[in-house]
Tab-separated table of C-alpha atoms and ligand atoms in Angstrom:
chain	number	residue	atom	x	y	z
A	1	ARG	CA	-6.629	-13.614	-77.746
A	2	ARG	CA	-9.066	-11.739	-75.482
A	3	ARG	CA	-7.881	-8.640	-73.575
A	4	VAL	CA	-6.080	-9.569	-70.446
A	5	PRO	CA	-4.857	-7.374	-67.627
A	6	GLU	CA	-1.290	-5.924	-67.553
A	7	PRO	CA	1.435	-8.043	-65.948
A	8	LEU	CA	2.696	-7.133	-62.441
A	9	SER	CA	5.726	-4.895	-62.678
A	10	ALA	CA	8.194	-2.898	-60.642
A	11	LYS	CA	6.877	0.111	-62.495
A	12	TYR	CA	4.049	0.123	-59.968
A	13	ILE	CA	5.960	1.847	-57.234
A	14	GLY	CA	5.300	0.422	-53.718
A	15	SER	CA	3.935	-2.838	-55.157
A	16	PHE	CA	5.488	-6.160	-54.085
A	17	ALA	CA	7.121	-6.403	-57.520
A	18	TYR	CA	8.742	-3.051	-56.893
A	19	LEU	CA	10.011	-3.978	-53.516
A	20	THR	CA	11.300	-7.253	-54.868
A	21	VAL	CA	13.325	-5.724	-57.701
A	22	LYS	CA	14.449	-2.889	-55.458
A	23	ASP	CA	15.428	-4.805	-52.410
A	24	ARG	CA	15.200	-8.617	-52.561
A	25	LEU	CA	16.829	-9.284	-55.898
A	26	PRO	CA	19.951	-7.214	-55.116
A	27	THR	CA	20.189	-9.003	-51.758
A	28	ILE	CA	20.099	-12.416	-53.531
A	29	LEU	CA	22.741	-11.214	-55.962
A	30	THR	CA	25.019	-10.014	-53.167
A	31	LYS	CA	24.633	-13.395	-51.448
A	32	ALA	CA	25.487	-15.238	-54.619
A	33	VAL	CA	28.677	-13.163	-55.064
A	34	ASP	CA	29.575	-13.841	-51.498
A	35	THR	CA	29.004	-17.544	-51.899
A	36	VAL	CA	31.351	-17.705	-54.905
A	37	HIS	CA	33.955	-15.820	-53.001
A	38	ARG	CA	33.747	-17.986	-49.878
A	39	HIS	CA	34.319	-21.078	-52.123
A	40	LYS	CA	37.510	-19.774	-53.505
A	41	LYS	CA	39.673	-22.079	-51.447
A	42	THR	CA	37.430	-25.125	-51.183
A	43	PHE	CA	36.224	-25.178	-54.817
A	44	PHE	CA	37.903	-22.901	-57.341
A	45	GLU	CA	41.517	-23.295	-56.312
A	46	LYS	CA	41.187	-27.030	-57.105
A	47	TYR	CA	41.493	-25.879	-60.761
A	48	GLY	CA	44.634	-23.936	-60.121
A	49	GLN	CA	45.230	-20.495	-61.567
A	50	GLU	CA	42.516	-21.098	-64.186
A	51	GLY	CA	39.986	-21.671	-61.388
A	52	VAL	CA	40.969	-18.465	-59.527
A	53	GLU	CA	40.675	-16.417	-62.739
A	54	ALA	CA	37.260	-17.998	-63.386
A	55	GLU	CA	36.091	-17.168	-59.860
A	56	LYS	CA	37.154	-13.549	-60.292
A	57	ARG	CA	35.416	-13.205	-63.728
A	58	ALA	CA	32.212	-14.831	-62.475
A	59	ILE	CA	32.171	-12.340	-59.529
A	60	GLY	CA	32.784	-9.512	-61.919
A	61	LEU	CA	29.789	-10.603	-64.090
A	62	MET	CA	27.480	-10.901	-61.220
A	63	SER	CA	28.467	-7.495	-59.777
A	64	LYS	CA	27.948	-5.960	-63.187
A	65	LEU	CA	24.457	-7.557	-63.290
A	66	ARG	CA	23.660	-6.102	-59.868
A	67	ASN	CA	24.721	-2.679	-61.112
A	68	GLU	CA	22.573	-3.011	-64.261
A	69	LEU	CA	19.618	-3.935	-62.075
A	70	GLN	CA	20.110	-1.056	-59.607
A	71	THR	CA	20.512	1.562	-62.295
A	72	ASP	CA	17.693	0.244	-64.390
A	73	LYS	CA	19.743	-0.532	-67.438
A	74	ALA	CA	18.406	-2.145	-70.650
A	75	VAL	CA	18.042	-5.897	-70.764
A	76	ILE	CA	20.880	-7.251	-72.855
A	77	PRO	CA	20.992	-10.493	-74.921
A	78	LEU	CA	22.493	-13.658	-73.525
A	79	THR	CA	25.929	-14.617	-74.775
A	80	ASP	CA	26.416	-18.183	-73.646
A	81	GLU	CA	25.696	-21.311	-75.538
A	82	PHE	CA	23.211	-23.062	-73.255
A	83	PRO	CA	20.462	-24.550	-75.442
A	84	ASP	CA	17.866	-22.064	-74.305
A	85	ALA	CA	19.883	-18.933	-75.186
A	86	ALA	CA	18.293	-18.445	-78.621
A	87	GLN	CA	14.764	-18.732	-77.150
A	88	TRP	CA	15.645	-16.219	-74.479
A	89	ASN	CA	17.074	-13.827	-77.029
A	90	THR	CA	13.977	-14.074	-79.219
A	91	TYR	CA	11.802	-13.339	-76.158
A	92	ILE	CA	13.995	-10.237	-75.423
A	93	GLU	CA	13.641	-9.102	-79.080
A	94	ARG	CA	9.855	-9.489	-78.830
A	95	GLN	CA	9.746	-7.342	-75.750
A	96	GLN	CA	11.802	-4.781	-77.451
A	97	ALA	CA	9.644	-4.854	-80.595
A	98	ALA	CA	6.494	-4.318	-78.504
A	99	LEU	CA	7.961	-1.059	-77.074
A	100	GLY	CA	9.128	0.633	-80.208
A	101	PRO	CA	12.493	2.403	-80.782
A	102	GLU	CA	12.189	5.115	-78.052
A	103	GLU	CA	12.002	2.627	-75.187
A	104	PHE	CA	13.819	-0.531	-73.986
A	105	PRO	CA	12.941	-3.418	-71.679
A	106	SER	CA	14.460	-2.777	-68.235
A	107	TRP	CA	14.305	-3.875	-64.594
A	108	PHE	CA	11.967	-1.209	-63.232
A	109	LYS	CA	9.769	-0.955	-66.353
A	110	SER	CA	9.285	-4.465	-67.783
A	111	SER	CA	7.165	-7.219	-66.268
A	112	TRP	CA	8.342	-8.583	-62.899
A	113	LEU	CA	8.092	-12.182	-63.994
A	114	PHE	CA	10.440	-11.512	-67.052
A	115	MET	CA	12.960	-9.503	-65.024
A	116	GLU	CA	13.055	-11.912	-62.131
A	117	CYS	CA	13.615	-14.954	-64.426
A	118	TYR	CA	16.145	-13.005	-66.422
A	119	MET	CA	18.204	-12.354	-63.261
A	120	TYR	CA	18.508	-16.062	-62.473
A	121	ARG	CA	19.320	-16.833	-66.136
A	122	ARG	CA	22.082	-14.213	-66.107
A	123	ILE	CA	23.476	-15.666	-62.801
A	124	HIS	CA	23.640	-18.967	-64.660
A	125	GLU	CA	25.326	-17.204	-67.600
A	126	SER	CA	28.019	-15.790	-65.288
A	127	ILE	CA	28.945	-19.208	-64.233
A	128	LEU	CA	28.590	-20.856	-67.656
A	129	LEU	CA	30.893	-18.445	-69.291
A	130	ASN	CA	33.659	-19.375	-66.965
A	131	PRO	CA	34.903	-22.892	-67.435
A	132	PRO	CA	36.210	-24.821	-65.491
A	133	ILE	CA	33.689	-23.765	-62.877
A	134	CYS	CA	30.584	-23.957	-65.076
A	135	ASP	CA	28.756	-26.614	-62.955
A	136	PHE	CA	28.944	-24.584	-59.780
A	137	ASP	CA	25.507	-23.976	-58.188
A	138	VAL	CA	25.637	-20.712	-56.305
A	139	PHE	CA	22.628	-21.640	-54.264
A	140	SER	CA	23.635	-25.280	-53.399
A	141	GLU	CA	25.056	-24.353	-50.053
A	142	ALA	CA	21.789	-22.534	-48.982
A	143	LYS	CA	19.709	-25.473	-50.139
A	144	ILE	CA	21.809	-28.003	-48.190
A	145	GLN	CA	21.725	-25.937	-45.046
A	146	SER	CA	18.025	-25.523	-45.306
A	147	PHE	CA	17.659	-29.306	-45.663
A	148	PHE	CA	19.697	-29.900	-42.557
A	149	SER	CA	17.769	-27.274	-40.546
A	150	SER	CA	14.519	-29.065	-41.428
A	151	GLN	CA	15.949	-32.422	-40.370
A	152	ASP	CA	13.488	-32.970	-37.406
A	153	ALA	CA	10.505	-32.142	-39.600
A	154	ILE	CA	11.776	-34.473	-42.318
A	155	LEU	CA	12.155	-37.220	-39.805
A	156	ILE	CA	8.584	-36.812	-38.555
A	157	VAL	CA	6.968	-36.952	-42.106
A	158	CYS	CA	9.195	-39.885	-43.248
A	159	THR	CA	8.366	-41.790	-40.018
A	160	TYR	CA	4.680	-41.085	-40.501
A	161	LEU	CA	4.958	-42.451	-44.086
A	162	GLN	CA	6.785	-45.551	-42.899
A	163	GLU	CA	4.039	-46.263	-40.254
A	164	LEU	CA	1.278	-45.618	-42.789
A	165	GLN	CA	2.862	-48.225	-45.097
A	166	ARG	CA	2.285	-50.916	-42.471
A	167	LYS	CA	-1.461	-50.171	-42.183
A	168	ILE	CA	-2.365	-49.160	-45.644
A	169	GLU	CA	-3.417	-52.523	-47.048
A	170	ASN	CA	-6.354	-52.791	-44.750
A	171	PHE	CA	-7.571	-49.231	-45.276
A	172	GLU	CA	-11.175	-48.429	-46.077
A	173	GLU	CA	-11.768	-45.781	-48.708
A	174	SER	CA	-12.529	-43.094	-46.184
A	175	GLN	CA	-9.229	-43.814	-44.403
A	176	LEU	CA	-7.381	-43.460	-47.700
A	177	LYS	CA	-9.135	-40.209	-48.352
A	178	ASP	CA	-8.170	-38.884	-44.836
A	179	GLU	CA	-4.546	-39.786	-45.329
A	180	PHE	CA	-4.480	-38.269	-48.888
A	181	MET	CA	-5.993	-35.009	-47.599
A	182	LEU	CA	-3.432	-34.875	-44.829
A	183	LEU	CA	-0.372	-35.558	-47.031
A	184	MET	CA	-1.630	-33.027	-49.604
A	185	GLN	CA	-1.795	-30.361	-46.823
A	186	VAL	CA	1.703	-31.283	-45.650
A	187	ALA	CA	2.905	-30.798	-49.249
A	188	LEU	CA	0.980	-27.538	-49.464
A	189	TRP	CA	2.423	-26.020	-46.359
A	190	GLY	CA	5.870	-27.354	-47.258
A	191	ASN	CA	5.821	-24.508	-49.809
A	192	ARG	CA	6.424	-22.000	-47.014
A	193	CYS	CA	10.055	-23.115	-46.975
A	194	ASP	CA	11.396	-21.262	-49.910
A	195	LEU	CA	14.639	-19.296	-49.952
A	196	SER	CA	13.617	-16.667	-52.456
A	197	ILE	CA	10.942	-14.934	-50.298
A	198	SER	CA	13.533	-14.910	-47.424
A	199	GLY	CA	16.220	-13.381	-49.625
A	200	GLY	CA	18.327	-16.510	-49.181
A	201	GLN	CA	18.062	-16.535	-45.386
A	202	ASP	CA	17.245	-19.717	-43.502
A	203	ASN	CA	13.517	-20.425	-43.931
A	204	SER	CA	13.381	-24.091	-42.935
A	205	GLN	CA	10.562	-26.104	-41.298
A	206	LYS	CA	11.216	-25.804	-37.564
A	207	ASN	CA	7.904	-27.005	-36.173
A	208	ASN	CA	6.244	-30.361	-36.252
A	209	PRO	CA	4.527	-30.165	-39.669
A	210	LEU	CA	1.726	-32.649	-38.749
A	211	ALA	CA	0.832	-30.971	-35.417
A	212	SER	CA	-0.034	-27.592	-37.010
A	213	LEU	CA	-2.262	-28.835	-39.878
A	214	GLU	CA	-5.585	-28.435	-38.056
A	215	SER	CA	-4.939	-24.925	-36.991
A	216	LEU	CA	-3.748	-23.916	-40.473
A	217	LYS	CA	-6.983	-25.059	-42.129
A	218	SER	CA	-8.595	-21.634	-41.809
A	219	PHE	CA	-5.700	-20.107	-43.696
A	220	ILE	CA	-6.527	-22.126	-46.815
A	221	LEU	CA	-8.426	-19.517	-48.794
A	222	VAL	CA	-9.588	-21.735	-51.690
A	223	ASP	CA	-9.858	-25.390	-50.877
A	224	ASP	CA	-10.758	-27.643	-53.801
A	225	SER	CA	-9.330	-30.721	-52.212
A	226	GLU	CA	-12.639	-32.642	-52.424
A	227	ARG	CA	-12.591	-32.215	-56.194
A	228	VAL	CA	-9.011	-33.453	-56.416
A	229	TRP	CA	-9.892	-36.488	-54.368
A	230	ASN	CA	-13.033	-37.207	-56.367
A	231	LEU	CA	-10.972	-37.192	-59.523
A	232	LEU	CA	-8.324	-39.567	-58.072
A	233	VAL	CA	-10.796	-41.960	-56.498
A	234	ASN	CA	-12.924	-42.131	-59.657
A	235	ASN	CA	-9.916	-42.969	-61.800
A	236	TRP	CA	-8.983	-45.638	-59.260
A	237	LYS	CA	-12.486	-47.221	-59.165
A	238	ASN	CA	-12.783	-47.250	-62.985
A	239	LYS	CA	-9.447	-48.934	-63.362
A	240	THR	CA	-9.360	-52.244	-65.235
A	241	SER	CA	-6.508	-54.345	-66.582
A	242	GLN	CA	-7.084	-52.706	-69.952
A	243	THR	CA	-6.946	-49.009	-68.896
A	244	THR	CA	-3.819	-47.049	-69.413
A	245	PRO	CA	-1.805	-46.523	-66.176
A	246	ILE	CA	-2.971	-43.554	-64.057
A	247	ARG	CA	-0.347	-40.881	-64.264
A	248	VAL	CA	0.109	-38.009	-61.778
A	249	ASP	CA	2.594	-35.221	-62.505
A	250	ILE	CA	4.169	-33.017	-59.911
A	251	VAL	CA	5.766	-29.791	-61.132
A	252	LEU	CA	8.204	-29.421	-58.337
A	253	ASP	CA	9.170	-26.256	-56.539
A	254	ASN	CA	11.693	-25.956	-53.664
A	255	SER	CA	14.324	-28.463	-52.643
A	256	GLY	CA	14.674	-29.249	-48.900
A	257	PHE	CA	11.616	-29.897	-46.703
A	258	GLU	CA	9.170	-29.136	-49.501
A	259	LEU	CA	10.693	-31.639	-51.841
A	260	VAL	CA	10.531	-34.394	-49.187
A	261	THR	CA	6.773	-33.663	-48.649
A	262	ASP	CA	6.253	-33.921	-52.393
A	263	LEU	CA	8.067	-37.282	-52.541
A	264	VAL	CA	6.014	-38.510	-49.508
A	265	LEU	CA	2.810	-37.569	-51.301
A	266	ALA	CA	4.047	-39.239	-54.531
A	267	TYR	CA	4.941	-42.380	-52.657
A	268	PHE	CA	1.556	-42.556	-50.980
A	269	LEU	CA	-0.226	-42.187	-54.360
A	270	LEU	CA	1.788	-44.996	-55.825
A	271	SER	CA	1.571	-47.416	-52.998
A	272	THR	CA	-2.273	-46.983	-52.714
A	273	GLN	CA	-2.473	-47.398	-56.492
A	274	LEU	CA	-4.279	-44.110	-56.671
A	275	ALA	CA	-1.556	-43.522	-59.300
A	276	ASP	CA	0.500	-46.064	-61.278
A	277	GLU	CA	3.302	-43.672	-62.292
A	278	ILE	CA	4.457	-40.276	-61.059
A	279	HIS	CA	6.267	-37.765	-63.300
A	280	PHE	CA	8.314	-35.022	-61.667
A	281	HIS	CA	9.327	-31.818	-63.367
A	282	GLY	CA	12.385	-29.930	-62.052
A	283	LYS	CA	14.602	-27.073	-63.125
A	284	SER	CA	17.604	-27.548	-65.518
A	285	MET	CA	19.601	-24.723	-63.774
A	286	PRO	CA	19.728	-23.122	-60.294
A	287	TRP	CA	16.523	-21.128	-60.060
A	288	PHE	CA	14.749	-18.793	-57.592
A	289	VAL	CA	17.369	-19.785	-55.012
A	290	SER	CA	15.841	-23.047	-53.780
A	291	ASP	CA	14.075	-24.710	-56.771
A	292	THR	CA	14.819	-28.350	-57.310
A	293	THR	CA	17.344	-29.494	-59.892
A	294	ARG	CA	18.267	-33.095	-60.795
A	295	ARG	CA	21.345	-32.711	-58.650
A	296	ASP	CA	19.269	-31.571	-55.624
A	297	LEU	CA	16.949	-34.604	-56.060
A	298	ASP	CA	19.925	-36.972	-56.263
A	299	TRP	CA	21.629	-35.367	-53.259
A	300	THR	CA	18.463	-35.610	-51.262
A	301	LEU	CA	17.973	-39.312	-51.971
A	302	LYS	CA	21.617	-40.099	-51.252
A	303	ASN	CA	21.512	-38.167	-48.083
A	304	LEU	CA	18.416	-39.979	-46.877
A	305	GLN	CA	19.832	-43.328	-47.830
A	306	ALA	CA	22.944	-42.694	-45.763
A	307	SER	CA	20.918	-41.771	-42.657
A	308	ASN	CA	21.130	-43.625	-39.365
A	309	HIS	CA	17.443	-43.237	-38.922
A	310	ALA	CA	15.642	-46.284	-40.280
A	311	SER	CA	12.690	-44.330	-41.675
A	312	LEU	CA	14.920	-41.840	-43.541
A	313	SER	CA	17.095	-44.501	-45.091
A	314	MET	CA	13.960	-46.553	-45.943
A	315	CYS	CA	12.440	-43.625	-47.722
A	316	GLY	CA	15.683	-42.869	-49.541
A	317	ASN	CA	15.934	-46.499	-50.669
A	318	MET	CA	12.299	-46.865	-51.757
A	319	TRP	CA	12.283	-43.632	-53.632
A	320	GLU	CA	15.571	-44.474	-55.384
A	321	GLN	CA	14.102	-47.848	-56.448
A	322	ASN	CA	10.960	-46.072	-57.824
A	323	LEU	CA	13.147	-43.927	-60.065
A	324	HIS	CA	15.175	-47.057	-61.080
A	325	LYS	CA	12.052	-49.030	-61.922
A	326	GLY	CA	10.659	-46.155	-63.939
A	327	VAL	CA	7.480	-45.784	-61.999
A	328	TRP	CA	8.881	-42.393	-60.979
A	329	VAL	CA	10.233	-40.278	-63.853
A	330	TYR	CA	12.166	-37.081	-63.587
A	331	HIS	CA	11.941	-34.530	-66.384
A	332	ASP	CA	13.610	-31.069	-66.692
A	333	HIS	CA	12.354	-29.319	-69.720
A	334	LEU	CA	13.959	-25.937	-70.421
A	335	PHE	CA	10.540	-24.290	-70.692
A	336	TRP	CA	10.305	-24.212	-66.895
A	337	THR	CA	13.105	-21.700	-66.769
A	338	LEU	CA	11.913	-19.438	-69.523
A	339	PRO	CA	10.007	-16.287	-68.570
A	340	HIS	CA	6.812	-17.441	-70.429
A	341	GLU	CA	3.485	-17.726	-68.848
A	342	PHE	CA	2.115	-21.285	-69.148
A	343	SER	CA	-0.556	-20.209	-71.663
A	344	ASP	CA	2.344	-19.883	-74.103
A	345	MET	CA	3.393	-23.482	-73.659
A	346	SER	CA	1.259	-25.114	-76.355
A	347	GLN	CA	2.917	-22.806	-78.806
A	348	ASP	CA	6.454	-22.335	-77.414
A	349	ALA	CA	7.021	-25.836	-75.995
A	350	PRO	CA	4.516	-28.131	-77.786
A	351	ASP	CA	6.484	-31.234	-76.757
A	352	LEU	CA	6.093	-30.417	-73.071
A	353	TYR	CA	2.409	-29.573	-73.498
A	354	SER	CA	1.727	-32.948	-75.118
A	355	GLU	CA	3.766	-34.682	-72.343
A	356	LEU	CA	1.531	-33.040	-69.729
A	357	HIS	CA	-1.543	-33.910	-71.784
A	358	LYS	CA	-0.877	-37.543	-70.962
A	359	SER	CA	-1.336	-36.855	-67.252
A	360	ASN	CA	-4.491	-37.632	-65.266
A	361	LEU	CA	-3.702	-34.930	-62.779
A	362	ILE	CA	-0.924	-32.327	-62.551
A	363	PHE	CA	0.055	-30.719	-59.253
A	364	PHE	CA	1.727	-27.358	-59.667
A	365	LYS	CA	3.786	-26.620	-56.528
A	366	GLY	CA	4.409	-23.111	-55.212
A	367	ASP	CA	4.213	-19.445	-55.865
A	368	LEU	CA	6.208	-19.042	-59.044
A	369	ASN	CA	4.185	-21.760	-60.812
A	370	TYR	CA	1.004	-20.013	-59.780
A	371	ARG	CA	2.303	-16.751	-61.185
A	372	LYS	CA	3.025	-18.536	-64.450
A	373	LEU	CA	-0.314	-20.323	-64.495
A	374	THR	CA	-2.194	-16.965	-64.269
A	375	GLY	CA	0.387	-14.972	-66.333
A	376	ASP	CA	1.396	-12.961	-63.244
A	377	ARG	CA	-1.276	-10.374	-64.154
A	378	LYS	CA	-3.292	-7.835	-62.385
A	379	TRP	CA	-6.495	-9.963	-62.346
A	380	SER	CA	-9.356	-9.046	-60.126
A	381	HIS	CA	-9.462	-11.431	-57.115
A	382	THR	CA	-12.920	-12.718	-58.133
A	383	ILE	CA	-12.146	-13.709	-61.686
A	384	SER	CA	-12.251	-17.569	-62.101
A	385	PHE	CA	-9.147	-19.674	-62.041
A	386	ASP	CA	-10.179	-21.065	-65.489
A	387	THR	CA	-10.283	-17.584	-66.971
A	388	ALA	CA	-6.863	-16.675	-65.524
A	389	LEU	CA	-5.403	-19.834	-67.081
A	390	GLN	CA	-6.065	-18.317	-70.459
A	391	GLY	CA	-6.488	-21.603	-72.274
A	392	PHE	CA	-3.813	-23.565	-70.466
A	393	HIS	CA	-5.639	-26.836	-69.938
A	394	PRO	CA	-3.253	-29.777	-70.712
A	395	ALA	CA	-5.089	-31.992	-68.129
A	396	PRO	CA	-6.905	-31.531	-64.786
A	397	LEU	CA	-4.570	-29.499	-62.604
A	398	CYS	CA	-4.151	-28.395	-59.053
A	399	SER	CA	-2.117	-25.542	-57.639
A	400	LEU	CA	-0.673	-26.174	-54.173
A	401	ARG	CA	0.650	-22.731	-53.200
A	402	THR	CA	1.282	-20.467	-50.244
A	403	LEU	CA	0.745	-16.886	-51.252
A	404	LYS	CA	3.967	-14.908	-51.742
A	405	ALA	CA	3.040	-12.515	-54.571
A	406	ASP	CA	0.292	-9.998	-55.069
A	407	ILE	CA	-1.872	-12.200	-57.211
A	408	GLN	CA	-4.787	-14.369	-56.308
A	409	VAL	CA	-7.847	-15.334	-58.391
A	410	GLY	CA	-10.995	-17.349	-57.750
A	411	LEU	CA	-11.911	-15.806	-54.415
A	412	LYS	CA	-15.518	-15.054	-53.297
A	413	PRO	CA	-16.916	-11.464	-53.569
A	414	GLU	CA	-15.678	-9.432	-50.489
A	415	GLN	CA	-13.133	-12.224	-49.467
A	416	ALA	CA	-10.107	-10.183	-50.488
A	417	GLU	CA	-11.465	-6.946	-48.905
A	418	GLN	CA	-12.072	-8.763	-45.623
A	419	LEU	CA	-8.640	-10.297	-45.676
A	420	THR	CA	-7.014	-6.875	-46.357
A	421	LEU	CA	-8.790	-5.528	-43.280
A	422	SER	CA	-7.609	-8.308	-41.009
A	423	ASP	CA	-4.156	-8.756	-42.458
A	424	PRO	CA	-2.925	-6.219	-45.025
A	425	GLN	CA	0.044	-8.579	-45.932
A	426	TRP	CA	-2.120	-11.571	-46.661
A	427	LEU	CA	-0.954	-11.819	-50.305
A	428	VAL	CA	2.695	-11.903	-49.678
A	429	SER	CA	3.372	-13.185	-46.136
A	430	GLY	CA	3.303	-16.876	-47.013
A	431	ASN	CA	0.820	-17.380	-44.152
A	432	TYR	CA	-2.192	-18.104	-46.436
A	433	ALA	CA	-2.540	-20.888	-49.015
A	434	ILE	CA	-4.732	-22.319	-51.742
A	435	ILE	CA	-5.561	-25.755	-53.101
A	436	GLN	CA	-7.043	-24.580	-56.434
A	437	PHE	CA	-8.303	-27.052	-58.989
A	438	SER	CA	-9.208	-26.778	-62.666
A	439	ASP	CA	-10.614	-29.508	-64.885
A	440	PRO	CA	-10.928	-28.941	-68.628
A	441	ASN	CA	-13.436	-31.700	-69.133
A	442	PRO	CA	-15.309	-32.378	-65.953
A	443	LYS	CA	-17.161	-35.701	-65.996
U	501	LIG	O1	10.893	-13.373	-55.274
U	501	LIG	C1	9.648	-13.550	-55.818
U	501	LIG	C2	8.983	-14.854	-55.746
U	501	LIG	O2	8.524	-15.255	-56.987
U	501	LIG	C3	7.888	-14.669	-54.838
U	501	LIG	O3	6.753	-14.454	-55.460
U	501	LIG	C4	7.961	-16.004	-54.127
U	501	LIG	O4	8.204	-15.620	-52.858
U	501	LIG	C5	9.185	-16.735	-54.517
U	501	LIG	O5	9.836	-15.880	-55.401
U	501	LIG	C6	9.052	-18.045	-55.119
U	501	LIG	O6	8.187	-18.785	-54.353
U	501	LIG	P1	8.004	-20.357	-54.654
U	501	LIG	O7	9.269	-21.039	-54.218
U	501	LIG	O8	6.797	-20.760	-53.828
U	501	LIG	O9	7.703	-20.495	-56.112
U	502	LIG	MG1	10.765	-21.804	-55.447
């Protein structure tokens, strides 16, 4: 492997990684403890004395974890029996082996990506080790609240989709393109609503998501949307009854408003036949506060189906049917919640890599996925996206991400310097975004 830059880490004092480990992660842990505590009566006591004891132990484990973090203790192996525990422990051993006997991996010395993923995995362990409460999602309440606070915006996008459905049959190619570009931007900016950057605080979509698109265009720092469209439209034009179905994959990020925008985009792709099947990839445990699990997806669909608003219930019903018919498929491979960069996937999760290889286009939603695509490394801003992917080319792929970590590649010379002059927080404020595309075999 060629020499690559060091990963971002809290060891760089003053960096965003440092501030995250020092301030944001302990805040998230405190909130998790508080949530468990507040559910004592409504959830844990259902299980009698056993439930009360389990609640106490889970809180004890999370408080211990917060103490380990704040005092920069060594990373310890996992002790639960979840199927990824062995892989995690091998990863931890590898980190230890790379350091030699004098040092040990720890919160303020190891890579940020590793430590941040490890924190969420240890939260999960605290719950797993305490049956009968082992299916409690400490972030569920925040996700549900965030969904309800975005209710008006959700209604706007679902109504838009419903009206689009009525007109779509008579659309010219240029109209299809305009609508695709619009819905891709809605899904892009939907990524602002994540509950990790906000430390678990409300970060829902309050404004009309369609009205702001035009004024947001100048905040898209890399815009490869034409290339994405060309790929989709060429596949569509070359389609014959013999060709294999066109498959689009969406590696999901946050539940709530962002998830709805992803489902809207997916539905549009399917109903226009720009795609014949959509494969979603979610998380198999609560992750980075707001990331989507199967339970979040099911909850979202049920909630929409039960709505009094016709467009919401229609979306909920149509989307449920798509899953039922198998034209939408949900996957939750454990690799997505490992600390590995995606360039490790072909070796460490070859089954997932070959699954993604079947895709015609993969959307990677959000900041964490971008960090994993690029290895969360200290790349220069002008290095190409292809280089930063370090050989991860399962299929043509597109990152839809608002910037919330101090990493960004593929910029023009001077672009980063100018941005720093006009807005020193441009990398982490979530106010800027990218639509960044890579095709391993361009036609
Ligand atoms: O807390 C760190 C972080 O990875 C940030 O970089 C980012 O704000 C967030 O968590 C995850 O963002 P997203 O939901 O877009 O992946
Ligand atoms: Mg997220």
